[in-house]
Amino acid sequence: MIPSNSASVASAALLGELLRRRRQMAMGRRQMAMGRGALGPLCPARAYLWCPCAGVAAALPGAVQGEPGSPRSCSHSVLLSPLSGRDPYPAARSLACQVPKPGCPGEGQAATRGSRAVGRVGPGEAQPPLDPASGLCCAGRMQKISVLLFLAWVSFLFYAGIALFTSGFLLTRLELTNHSSCHEPPGPGSLPWGSKGKPGACWMASRFSRLVLVLVDALRFDFAQPQPSHGPGEPPVSLPFLGKLNSLQRILEIQPHHARLYQSKADPPTTTMQRLKALTTGSLPTFIDAGSNFASYAIVEDNLIKQLTNAGRHVVFMGDDTWKDLFPGAFSQAFFFPSFNVRDLHTVDNGILEHLYPTMDGGEWDVLIAHFLGVDHCGHKYGPHHPEMAKKLSQMDQVIQGLVERLENDTLLVVIGDHGMTITGDHGGDSDLEISAALFLYSPKALFPRVPPKEPEIVPQISLVPTLALLLGLPIPFGNIGEVMAELFAEAEDSQPHSSALAQASALHLNAQQVSRFLHTYSAAAQNLQVKELHQLQNLFSKASADYQRLLQSPQGAEAALQTVITELQQFLRGVRAMCIESWARFSLGRMAGGAALLAAACFLCLLVSQWATYPGFHPLLLTPMACGLASTIVCAGLLATTGLKLDPVVLGAMAAVGSLLPFLWKAWAGWGSKRPLAALFPIPGPVLLFLLIRFAAFFSDSFVVAEARATPFLLGSLILLLVAQLHWEGKLLPPKLLTIPRLCFSASAGQPRHSGTHALGLGVGLLLCIRLAGLFHRCPEETPACHSSPWLSPLASMSFLLLHLLAAGIPITTPGPFTVPWQAVSAWALMATQTFYSLGHQPVFPAIHWHAAFVGFPEGHGSSTWLPALLVGANTFASHLLFAVGCPLLLLWPFLCESQGARKRWQPLGNEAEARVRPEEEEEPRMEMRLRDAPHHFNAALLQLGLKYLFVLGIQILACALAASILRRHLMVWKVFAPKFIFEAMGFIVSSVGLFLGIALVMRVDGAVSSWFRQLILAQQR
Amino acid sequence: MKDTDIKRLLYTHLLCIFSIILSICIPSFFLENFSILETHLTWLCICSVFVTAVNLVLYLIVKPNASSKRSSISYKVTRFLKCCIYFLMSCFFFHVIFVLYGAPLIELVLETFLFAVILSTFTTVPCLCLLGPNIKAWLRVFSRNGVTSIWENSLQITTISSFIGTWLGAFPIPLDWERPWQIYLFIHERHTERQRHRQREKHRREPDVGLDR
């Protein structure tokens, strides 16, 4: 009687929910044995399935006990709207009633005219299949495959959008860990003139043994300008920030050969950390410096501080504690002061002043760095046009004055602003005021051969790096792309113009050699530099280099030839810088817009198809886009190949997505748009739409992204309370005896189950409690002052997850409906995934990733493999996304599973209307999820719909992230908040979609196995 | 009949709004250093008392449901006591809800409770005045097709919009009021976020009272 079917055993092991009840199986067997097929009472828990054939069968026992060989599954189920409680399709029902016995010949046929389609059934369609068993099997399998393929295709659309957007937004730069060293000159040829035989000389003889670097945060260029002299007629313009750094002007006037003021141009992003990186490495820091250690901000690239430490110089630092993160342990002595509180103008500056002069007089230093923050904070708090700014600048003036007095002959003083500020005092973007900063150099001995020009020269900010390195006798940091300020290498005392020019040329040549070496290494390691330009630049460099070597051979060469070489070298260096800016620091707006549009289109598609999935005759449409996509890929690849352009897989994927999307949308529009009102396209109920909108909008505010860990439980709690309130509003929460008004229409709600009302209330409260408790396990985002990470974090995080997951399964209990999962449940499920992400102690920022997860099970480390630790960390980070996505089909199955309890007692107190058809069912066992199996067409459609709805909710999130990142790409917090959020959300989406696919495939596999087992049971029965 | 009811409804709501305005103005004559922003807790109490008083007085004058047949003193006293208990219970209930929604459990407990009190003033007190301590009637009013009179309709709308206003009031909380790139709206730096939250919610809720008709 019971065949030992391996499939059934496997499936029973696979999905406990579906097969765990033996009673269920026994019932199935009994029904099979009775020869009644799967014909049974179709009265599920909360939605009301009305089956005319079942009614007939029940009323006339034996009437449909036809041939035992053909399994009869009549699924003319009319889905009652679960909330209204009324039968919305009376006409359809009566029509279905009139369909005679051939109306339910077999599963496949019955399925095609499922719930809403009953009214359309034409008599011509009711042809019995030739071979019921094999036909059914094949049709079912085809349907399943097409559903899975469609889901995969929609996921691919999202992936293509994400990839396209990412390639335009996250311009990456590879961080090379190579280091320059003293013994290793950057290129062939002898080390330049003057470097030999001197102690402490590296690539070049050092001109200064000591350096005082005063970094005044946000010292805009015009802060160092004097008050403009106004004409006699004009009113005096008095800006508070002008003319306060008088000592600079005085020095420039008195000692024109000792000092120079420059306008230095910073590269965006003009945020302090990026600027500090640039000022020490000489590179252009982008958001993702690939290869860097995400766990900390420490600079891994070669930099000035590292070179100084390697050379054994004593570096003393005082000021902004950002340096502590960037250069951990690099300073021989350090005084860090907290930089967080921007309203505090004086703590950092006073702290520095307390230590500055004593340290300087103590003499235990070679390089002294002082990072003042007062000007920046004053700008943030008051803006530059405020008397407070004048005071702050005057204080800085006194500092410079004091330093100049204390300088010794071998010391260079550098005063630099890391960036400027806007008129409102903010910075971060690329406006002219933000990128222009002051740079002032002073040396007690004469440094410059000429007097300063009237208008200060404009130099790129990173020029300071090679200049300082060579002046201090250090190797230029490996990744530097700045150009030395040649002026400083002209010997001032030496009156010979030729040797002066030669010194400049040799400095430039060293610099160019180093840059060329970097370019060579970089282009070998990464592909994101333009090949053509790279080639041109290399040619330029070899020419200039050859010229330079020739000059060295014959030192009596003309002055003009020397100048040519200098110009060529400068051209090369500027060309390299321009190319690097082009490929590292520019967004590709076209790609960003294209990616966002693709994401939006995919979201729209999800919405449309989830609406149409329940219509019959829809499934054949599912396979066409794949063919279109393939065709367009081939065409596109062919076009690109013929035009000789480089094949970019990202663009190709996007083209494929567009190519398949457009015909599909057009076809869908032509086929359906004309018949249906547009309002039907947006089936999401109002409140859920509001929630989704709020969630969408919240991604555009950095505060809300940072506070998402608290905002998500708030929204989730609101959604749950709304569900409970809605149930009450509809009169379904509490037993009717509490509602004593006779006007209430009892007959309307007679069919509604009431036993679960209080149950739902209890579950709602329990869920709220759990969400609140899960909030205990949060972890603080960075820079949130009034936040303390929970002490429970590490040990208890997993427990909260289990608790949540168990209760989360209770959501669908309050939201009924077989064959369609309401939007509320899907949105709540997605919110729950996010909430669990935070409850597990994660934050969408890179330093918060739980790196120790890589060593779970591998306490000794992993050796050389990188994918295994990456997988472990990924699994740890996106565990909630994965679990909730795989568990997504539970939303569909759960209401059926909960049917058993109270299935019997439910029917007793019913009114007269439904009594006749309901009474015979009282004796029946609850059929639970077998109902799904009975209508495979609906089951597949429901799974497709569920998957699309879930993808839609997730897609909305990723779309919002992408839009926020592109619209706010000049926002101060874009690299700290929006971009990491986008990356985490994209990763979460990919993990979720894969999980969803696996979950749905698993359910389908189990369903197929159970079906084949039933078929075998029937065959065994026949024999 | 309906027209007069609507007129009376309008006056009662106008009086309610007026009482809130009074609760801002009057205490400054009696109390020193009174201002909404600085002594917000005092103001919360005063506002709650004013609104409750106005509601009670209006109920006694207007008597929208003059159906009470029994008029013995003991009945009235028990009814009044019941109302008080209901009011307290609703305060605690709201407090629990706020905590479930994320309010801190121990710190700022006074603020949270006063917030619950003022929400109860705007929701429970009108219910008690209009429907009496009768949970069944409340449940009926707040379900579809459960409204029988224009007074109940007004009650339904007022209460629900109070809840929505409270809910909306939580949205400004995550905005960082201490960050430099935000506009400095507040002069008083030392206010905690949560206190601001309370105020914001009050400001949001007041218009809701007037929104209903």
PDB file of N, CA, C and O in Angstrom, chain A residues 342-343 380-381 691 694 702-704 707 714 717-718 721 728-730 734 738 741 743-744 768-769 772 783-784 972-973, chain B residues 99-105 136 139-140 142-145 147-148 156 167 170-171 174-176 178-182 184 189:
ATOM      1  N   VAL A 342      31.727  69.591  16.456  1.00  0.00           N
ATOM      2  CA  VAL A 342      32.071  70.711  15.597  1.00  0.00           C
ATOM      3  C   VAL A 342      31.641  72.043  16.189  1.00  0.00           C
ATOM      4  O   VAL A 342      31.987  73.088  15.658  1.00  0.00           O
ATOM      5  N   ARG A 343      30.894  72.007  17.258  1.00  0.00           N
ATOM      6  CA  ARG A 343      30.491  73.287  17.819  1.00  0.00           C
ATOM      7  C   ARG A 343      31.541  73.788  18.793  1.00  0.00           C
ATOM      8  O   ARG A 343      31.454  74.893  19.300  1.00  0.00           O
ATOM      9  N   HIS A 380      31.697  75.886  10.233  1.00  0.00           N
ATOM     10  CA  HIS A 380      30.493  75.070  10.350  1.00  0.00           C
ATOM     11  C   HIS A 380      29.476  75.732  11.266  1.00  0.00           C
ATOM     12  O   HIS A 380      28.283  75.659  11.037  1.00  0.00           O
ATOM     13  N   LYS A 381      29.980  76.335  12.328  1.00  0.00           N
ATOM     14  CA  LYS A 381      29.040  76.867  13.317  1.00  0.00           C
ATOM     15  C   LYS A 381      28.504  78.230  12.894  1.00  0.00           C
ATOM     16  O   LYS A 381      27.304  78.477  12.960  1.00  0.00           O
ATOM     17  N   PHE A 691       3.614  53.106   3.596  1.00  0.00           N
ATOM     18  CA  PHE A 691       4.796  52.571   4.274  1.00  0.00           C
ATOM     19  C   PHE A 691       5.963  52.452   3.305  1.00  0.00           C
ATOM     20  O   PHE A 691       7.085  52.829   3.622  1.00  0.00           O
ATOM     21  N   ILE A 694       7.322  55.848   2.610  1.00  0.00           N
ATOM     22  CA  ILE A 694       8.133  56.359   3.715  1.00  0.00           C
ATOM     23  C   ILE A 694       9.505  55.705   3.682  1.00  0.00           C
ATOM     24  O   ILE A 694      10.537  56.366   3.825  1.00  0.00           O
ATOM     25  N   ASP A 702      20.400  61.329   5.246  1.00  0.00           N
ATOM     26  CA  ASP A 702      21.490  60.610   5.891  1.00  0.00           C
ATOM     27  C   ASP A 702      21.132  60.283   7.333  1.00  0.00           C
ATOM     28  O   ASP A 702      21.502  59.237   7.847  1.00  0.00           O
ATOM     29  N   SER A 703      20.367  61.165   7.968  1.00  0.00           N
ATOM     30  CA  SER A 703      19.995  60.881   9.350  1.00  0.00           C
ATOM     31  C   SER A 703      19.150  59.624   9.434  1.00  0.00           C
ATOM     32  O   SER A 703      19.307  58.809  10.337  1.00  0.00           O
ATOM     33  N   PHE A 704      18.247  59.481   8.464  1.00  0.00           N
ATOM     34  CA  PHE A 704      17.377  58.316   8.525  1.00  0.00           C
ATOM     35  C   PHE A 704      18.126  57.045   8.153  1.00  0.00           C
ATOM     36  O   PHE A 704      17.810  55.975   8.652  1.00  0.00           O
ATOM     37  N   ALA A 707      19.897  56.211  11.231  1.00  0.00           N
ATOM     38  CA  ALA A 707      18.980  55.778  12.282  1.00  0.00           C
ATOM     39  C   ALA A 707      18.080  54.648  11.825  1.00  0.00           C
ATOM     40  O   ALA A 707      17.075  54.365  12.462  1.00  0.00           O
ATOM     41  N   PHE A 714      10.304  50.768  14.191  1.00  0.00           N
ATOM     42  CA  PHE A 714       9.162  51.680  14.310  1.00  0.00           C
ATOM     43  C   PHE A 714       8.158  51.401  13.202  1.00  0.00           C
ATOM     44  O   PHE A 714       6.958  51.238  13.451  1.00  0.00           O
ATOM     45  N   GLY A 717       6.585  47.925  13.705  1.00  0.00           N
ATOM     46  CA  GLY A 717       5.567  47.956  14.753  1.00  0.00           C
ATOM     47  C   GLY A 717       4.300  48.630  14.270  1.00  0.00           C
ATOM     48  O   GLY A 717       3.181  48.170  14.535  1.00  0.00           O
ATOM     49  N   SER A 718       4.480  49.721  13.524  1.00  0.00           N
ATOM     50  CA  SER A 718       3.300  50.419  13.017  1.00  0.00           C
ATOM     51  C   SER A 718       2.519  49.538  12.066  1.00  0.00           C
ATOM     52  O   SER A 718       1.288  49.514  12.096  1.00  0.00           O
ATOM     53  N   LEU A 721       0.610  46.986  14.153  1.00  0.00           N
ATOM     54  CA  LEU A 721      -0.541  47.596  14.825  1.00  0.00           C
ATOM     55  C   LEU A 721      -1.617  47.954  13.813  1.00  0.00           C
ATOM     56  O   LEU A 721      -2.809  47.821  14.081  1.00  0.00           O
ATOM     57  N   HIS A 728      -9.684  44.845  13.295  1.00  0.00           N
ATOM     58  CA  HIS A 728     -10.771  45.273  14.172  1.00  0.00           C
ATOM     59  C   HIS A 728     -11.772  46.131  13.416  1.00  0.00           C
ATOM     60  O   HIS A 728     -12.979  45.994  13.559  1.00  0.00           O
ATOM     61  N   TRP A 729     -11.230  47.014  12.591  1.00  0.00           N
ATOM     62  CA  TRP A 729     -12.095  47.920  11.830  1.00  0.00           C
ATOM     63  C   TRP A 729     -13.044  47.123  10.950  1.00  0.00           C
ATOM     64  O   TRP A 729     -14.210  47.473  10.797  1.00  0.00           O
ATOM     65  N   GLU A 730     -12.550  46.038  10.404  1.00  0.00           N
ATOM     66  CA  GLU A 730     -13.397  45.204   9.575  1.00  0.00           C
ATOM     67  C   GLU A 730     -14.286  44.293  10.405  1.00  0.00           C
ATOM     68  O   GLU A 730     -15.037  43.503   9.867  1.00  0.00           O
ATOM     69  N   LEU A 734     -12.552  40.599  17.018  1.00  0.00           N
ATOM     70  CA  LEU A 734     -13.157  40.136  18.254  1.00  0.00           C
ATOM     71  C   LEU A 734     -14.473  39.431  17.951  1.00  0.00           C
ATOM     72  O   LEU A 734     -15.105  39.695  16.932  1.00  0.00           O
ATOM     73  N   LEU A 738     -19.386  40.879  21.248  1.00  0.00           N
ATOM     74  CA  LEU A 738     -18.966  42.133  21.854  1.00  0.00           C
ATOM     75  C   LEU A 738     -19.574  43.327  21.135  1.00  0.00           C
ATOM     76  O   LEU A 738     -19.673  44.405  21.685  1.00  0.00           O
ATOM     77  N   ILE A 741     -24.379  46.245  18.541  1.00  0.00           N
ATOM     78  CA  ILE A 741     -25.313  47.043  17.740  1.00  0.00           C
ATOM     79  C   ILE A 741     -26.002  46.131  16.716  1.00  0.00           C
ATOM     80  O   ILE A 741     -25.346  45.435  15.951  1.00  0.00           O
ATOM     81  N   ARG A 743     -27.393  46.913  14.092  1.00  0.00           N
ATOM     82  CA  ARG A 743     -27.253  47.354  12.712  1.00  0.00           C
ATOM     83  C   ARG A 743     -26.127  46.633  11.982  1.00  0.00           C
ATOM     84  O   ARG A 743     -26.059  46.633  10.767  1.00  0.00           O
ATOM     85  N   LEU A 744     -25.233  46.093  12.750  1.00  0.00           N
ATOM     86  CA  LEU A 744     -24.121  45.402  12.103  1.00  0.00           C
ATOM     87  C   LEU A 744     -24.630  44.243  11.267  1.00  0.00           C
ATOM     88  O   LEU A 744     -25.447  43.454  11.713  1.00  0.00           O
ATOM     89  N   LEU A 768       5.416  42.814  18.776  1.00  0.00           N
ATOM     90  CA  LEU A 768       5.892  44.147  19.167  1.00  0.00           C
ATOM     91  C   LEU A 768       6.945  44.021  20.254  1.00  0.00           C
ATOM     92  O   LEU A 768       7.993  44.668  20.225  1.00  0.00           O
ATOM     93  N   LEU A 769       6.642  43.166  21.228  1.00  0.00           N
ATOM     94  CA  LEU A 769       7.555  42.973  22.352  1.00  0.00           C
ATOM     95  C   LEU A 769       8.892  42.454  21.848  1.00  0.00           C
ATOM     96  O   LEU A 769       9.961  42.911  22.268  1.00  0.00           O
ATOM     97  N   ARG A 772      10.862  45.082  20.156  1.00  0.00           N
ATOM     98  CA  ARG A 772      11.455  45.986  21.138  1.00  0.00           C
ATOM     99  C   ARG A 772      12.661  45.334  21.799  1.00  0.00           C
ATOM    100  O   ARG A 772      13.700  45.964  21.988  1.00  0.00           O
ATOM    101  N   GLU A 783      29.929  57.992  14.981  1.00  0.00           N
ATOM    102  CA  GLU A 783      29.645  59.409  15.137  1.00  0.00           C
ATOM    103  C   GLU A 783      28.250  59.669  15.644  1.00  0.00           C
ATOM    104  O   GLU A 783      27.601  60.618  15.234  1.00  0.00           O
ATOM    105  N   THR A 784      27.732  58.794  16.471  1.00  0.00           N
ATOM    106  CA  THR A 784      26.473  59.094  17.107  1.00  0.00           C
ATOM    107  C   THR A 784      26.777  59.273  18.581  1.00  0.00           C
ATOM    108  O   THR A 784      27.037  58.306  19.275  1.00  0.00           O
ATOM    109  N   LEU A 972      27.904  65.751   1.704  1.00  0.00           N
ATOM    110  CA  LEU A 972      29.073  65.562   2.556  1.00  0.00           C
ATOM    111  C   LEU A 972      29.211  64.114   3.003  1.00  0.00           C
ATOM    112  O   LEU A 972      30.297  63.569   3.117  1.00  0.00           O
ATOM    113  N   MET A 973      28.064  63.477   3.213  1.00  0.00           N
ATOM    114  CA  MET A 973      28.089  62.151   3.817  1.00  0.00           C
ATOM    115  C   MET A 973      28.006  61.039   2.779  1.00  0.00           C
ATOM    116  O   MET A 973      27.746  59.901   3.127  1.00  0.00           O
TER     117      MET A 973
ATOM    118  N   VAL B  99       6.838  52.511  24.934  1.00  0.00           N
ATOM    119  CA  VAL B  99       8.073  51.772  25.223  1.00  0.00           C
ATOM    120  C   VAL B  99       8.282  50.692  24.162  1.00  0.00           C
ATOM    121  O   VAL B  99       9.390  50.482  23.681  1.00  0.00           O
ATOM    122  N   LEU B 100       7.181  50.053  23.797  1.00  0.00           N
ATOM    123  CA  LEU B 100       7.305  49.039  22.743  1.00  0.00           C
ATOM    124  C   LEU B 100       7.746  49.670  21.436  1.00  0.00           C
ATOM    125  O   LEU B 100       8.425  49.050  20.631  1.00  0.00           O
ATOM    126  N   TYR B 101       7.382  50.910  21.243  1.00  0.00           N
ATOM    127  CA  TYR B 101       7.766  51.590  20.014  1.00  0.00           C
ATOM    128  C   TYR B 101       9.181  52.110  20.065  1.00  0.00           C
ATOM    129  O   TYR B 101       9.670  52.659  19.094  1.00  0.00           O
ATOM    130  N   GLY B 102       9.838  51.970  21.203  1.00  0.00           N
ATOM    131  CA  GLY B 102      11.244  52.339  21.224  1.00  0.00           C
ATOM    132  C   GLY B 102      11.622  53.415  22.221  1.00  0.00           C
ATOM    133  O   GLY B 102      12.774  53.795  22.283  1.00  0.00           O
ATOM    134  N   ALA B 103      10.655  53.919  23.002  1.00  0.00           N
ATOM    135  CA  ALA B 103      11.020  54.901  24.017  1.00  0.00           C
ATOM    136  C   ALA B 103      11.872  54.205  25.068  1.00  0.00           C
ATOM    137  O   ALA B 103      11.688  53.018  25.333  1.00  0.00           O
ATOM    138  N   PRO B 104      12.820  54.926  25.679  1.00  0.00           N
ATOM    139  CA  PRO B 104      13.655  54.285  26.688  1.00  0.00           C
ATOM    140  C   PRO B 104      12.837  53.855  27.894  1.00  0.00           C
ATOM    141  O   PRO B 104      11.866  54.503  28.275  1.00  0.00           O
ATOM    142  N   LEU B 105      13.236  52.761  28.472  1.00  0.00           N
ATOM    143  CA  LEU B 105      12.430  52.149  29.530  1.00  0.00           C
ATOM    144  C   LEU B 105      12.543  52.926  30.831  1.00  0.00           C
ATOM    145  O   LEU B 105      11.538  53.207  31.487  1.00  0.00           O
ATOM    146  N   LYS B 136     -17.300  48.132  25.214  1.00  0.00           N
ATOM    147  CA  LYS B 136     -17.996  47.600  24.034  1.00  0.00           C
ATOM    148  C   LYS B 136     -18.395  48.713  23.086  1.00  0.00           C
ATOM    149  O   LYS B 136     -18.230  48.612  21.860  1.00  0.00           O
ATOM    150  N   LEU B 139     -15.354  49.928  21.242  1.00  0.00           N
ATOM    151  CA  LEU B 139     -14.975  49.022  20.155  1.00  0.00           C
ATOM    152  C   LEU B 139     -15.916  49.182  18.970  1.00  0.00           C
ATOM    153  O   LEU B 139     -15.520  49.103  17.813  1.00  0.00           O
ATOM    154  N   ARG B 140     -17.176  49.397  19.300  1.00  0.00           N
ATOM    155  CA  ARG B 140     -18.146  49.547  18.225  1.00  0.00           C
ATOM    156  C   ARG B 140     -17.860  50.812  17.411  1.00  0.00           C
ATOM    157  O   ARG B 140     -17.844  50.786  16.181  1.00  0.00           O
ATOM    158  N   PHE B 142     -15.153  52.327  16.951  1.00  0.00           N
ATOM    159  CA  PHE B 142     -13.956  52.261  16.112  1.00  0.00           C
ATOM    160  C   PHE B 142     -13.938  51.045  15.208  1.00  0.00           C
ATOM    161  O   PHE B 142     -12.948  50.353  15.073  1.00  0.00           O
ATOM    162  N   SER B 143     -15.068  50.736  14.646  1.00  0.00           N
ATOM    163  CA  SER B 143     -15.066  49.722  13.603  1.00  0.00           C
ATOM    164  C   SER B 143     -15.955  50.217  12.471  1.00  0.00           C
ATOM    165  O   SER B 143     -16.717  51.163  12.631  1.00  0.00           O
ATOM    166  N   ARG B 144     -15.852  49.582  11.366  1.00  0.00           N
ATOM    167  CA  ARG B 144     -16.611  50.027  10.197  1.00  0.00           C
ATOM    168  C   ARG B 144     -18.119  49.919  10.462  1.00  0.00           C
ATOM    169  O   ARG B 144     -18.587  48.988  11.081  1.00  0.00           O
ATOM    170  N   ASN B 145     -18.822  50.906  10.025  1.00  0.00           N
ATOM    171  CA  ASN B 145     -20.289  50.949  10.167  1.00  0.00           C
ATOM    172  C   ASN B 145     -20.726  50.979  11.618  1.00  0.00           C
ATOM    173  O   ASN B 145     -21.854  50.648  11.930  1.00  0.00           O
ATOM    174  N   VAL B 147     -20.668  53.628  13.629  1.00  0.00           N
ATOM    175  CA  VAL B 147     -20.995  54.964  14.119  1.00  0.00           C
ATOM    176  C   VAL B 147     -22.496  55.202  13.999  1.00  0.00           C
ATOM    177  O   VAL B 147     -23.105  54.890  12.977  1.00  0.00           O
ATOM    178  N   THR B 148     -23.078  55.732  15.067  1.00  0.00           N
ATOM    179  CA  THR B 148     -24.520  55.948  15.010  1.00  0.00           C
ATOM    180  C   THR B 148     -24.893  57.416  14.975  1.00  0.00           C
ATOM    181  O   THR B 148     -25.960  57.764  14.493  1.00  0.00           O
ATOM    182  N   GLN B 156     -14.628  59.635  16.446  1.00  0.00           N
ATOM    183  CA  GLN B 156     -13.800  58.701  15.671  1.00  0.00           C
ATOM    184  C   GLN B 156     -12.692  59.447  14.938  1.00  0.00           C
ATOM    185  O   GLN B 156     -11.500  59.107  15.043  1.00  0.00           O
ATOM    186  N   TRP B 167       1.930  59.592  15.684  1.00  0.00           N
ATOM    187  CA  TRP B 167       2.811  58.719  14.890  1.00  0.00           C
ATOM    188  C   TRP B 167       3.741  59.550  14.017  1.00  0.00           C
ATOM    189  O   TRP B 167       4.938  59.310  13.928  1.00  0.00           O
ATOM    190  N   ALA B 170       6.979  61.232  15.385  1.00  0.00           N
ATOM    191  CA  ALA B 170       8.227  60.510  15.619  1.00  0.00           C
ATOM    192  C   ALA B 170       9.221  60.723  14.495  1.00  0.00           C
ATOM    193  O   ALA B 170      10.398  60.449  14.655  1.00  0.00           O
ATOM    194  N   PHE B 171       8.744  61.222  13.366  1.00  0.00           N
ATOM    195  CA  PHE B 171       9.636  61.266  12.212  1.00  0.00           C
ATOM    196  C   PHE B 171      10.806  62.236  12.337  1.00  0.00           C
ATOM    197  O   PHE B 171      11.885  61.944  11.837  1.00  0.00           O
ATOM    198  N   PRO B 174      14.984  61.158  14.222  1.00  0.00           N
ATOM    199  CA  PRO B 174      16.327  60.763  13.786  1.00  0.00           C
ATOM    200  C   PRO B 174      17.151  61.905  13.211  1.00  0.00           C
ATOM    201  O   PRO B 174      18.362  61.787  13.139  1.00  0.00           O
ATOM    202  N   LEU B 175      16.509  62.980  12.791  1.00  0.00           N
ATOM    203  CA  LEU B 175      17.298  64.090  12.245  1.00  0.00           C
ATOM    204  C   LEU B 175      18.294  64.529  13.301  1.00  0.00           C
ATOM    205  O   LEU B 175      17.934  64.700  14.456  1.00  0.00           O
ATOM    206  N   ASP B 176      19.529  64.714  12.903  1.00  0.00           N
ATOM    207  CA  ASP B 176      20.499  65.063  13.934  1.00  0.00           C
ATOM    208  C   ASP B 176      20.490  66.552  14.139  1.00  0.00           C
ATOM    209  O   ASP B 176      20.799  67.306  13.239  1.00  0.00           O
ATOM    210  N   GLU B 178      22.379  68.053  16.146  1.00  0.00           N
ATOM    211  CA  GLU B 178      23.651  68.537  16.651  1.00  0.00           C
ATOM    212  C   GLU B 178      24.687  68.640  15.543  1.00  0.00           C
ATOM    213  O   GLU B 178      25.787  69.076  15.793  1.00  0.00           O
ATOM    214  N   ARG B 179      24.316  68.197  14.367  1.00  0.00           N
ATOM    215  CA  ARG B 179      25.327  68.147  13.331  1.00  0.00           C
ATOM    216  C   ARG B 179      25.481  69.497  12.650  1.00  0.00           C
ATOM    217  O   ARG B 179      24.526  70.249  12.537  1.00  0.00           O
ATOM    218  N   PRO B 180      26.665  69.761  12.162  1.00  0.00           N
ATOM    219  CA  PRO B 180      26.920  71.093  11.612  1.00  0.00           C
ATOM    220  C   PRO B 180      26.185  71.348  10.317  1.00  0.00           C
ATOM    221  O   PRO B 180      25.846  72.478  10.011  1.00  0.00           O
ATOM    222  N   TRP B 181      25.952  70.276   9.557  1.00  0.00           N
ATOM    223  CA  TRP B 181      25.367  70.521   8.251  1.00  0.00           C
ATOM    224  C   TRP B 181      23.850  70.613   8.321  1.00  0.00           C
ATOM    225  O   TRP B 181      23.178  70.710   7.331  1.00  0.00           O
ATOM    226  N   GLN B 182      23.340  70.533   9.502  1.00  0.00           N
ATOM    227  CA  GLN B 182      21.914  70.765   9.652  1.00  0.00           C
ATOM    228  C   GLN B 182      21.706  72.234  10.017  1.00  0.00           C
ATOM    229  O   GLN B 182      22.581  72.872  10.569  1.00  0.00           O
ATOM    230  N   TYR B 184      20.529  75.070  12.269  1.00  0.00           N
ATOM    231  CA  TYR B 184      20.327  75.123  13.716  1.00  0.00           C
ATOM    232  C   TYR B 184      18.994  75.769  14.020  1.00  0.00           C
ATOM    233  O   TYR B 184      18.824  76.970  13.936  1.00  0.00           O
ATOM    234  N   GLU B 189      20.709  74.187  23.419  1.00  0.00           N
ATOM    235  CA  GLU B 189      21.478  73.043  22.966  1.00  0.00           C
ATOM    236  C   GLU B 189      21.261  71.826  23.846  1.00  0.00           C
ATOM    237  O   GLU B 189      21.375  70.692  23.419  1.00  0.00           O
TER     238      GLU B 189
END
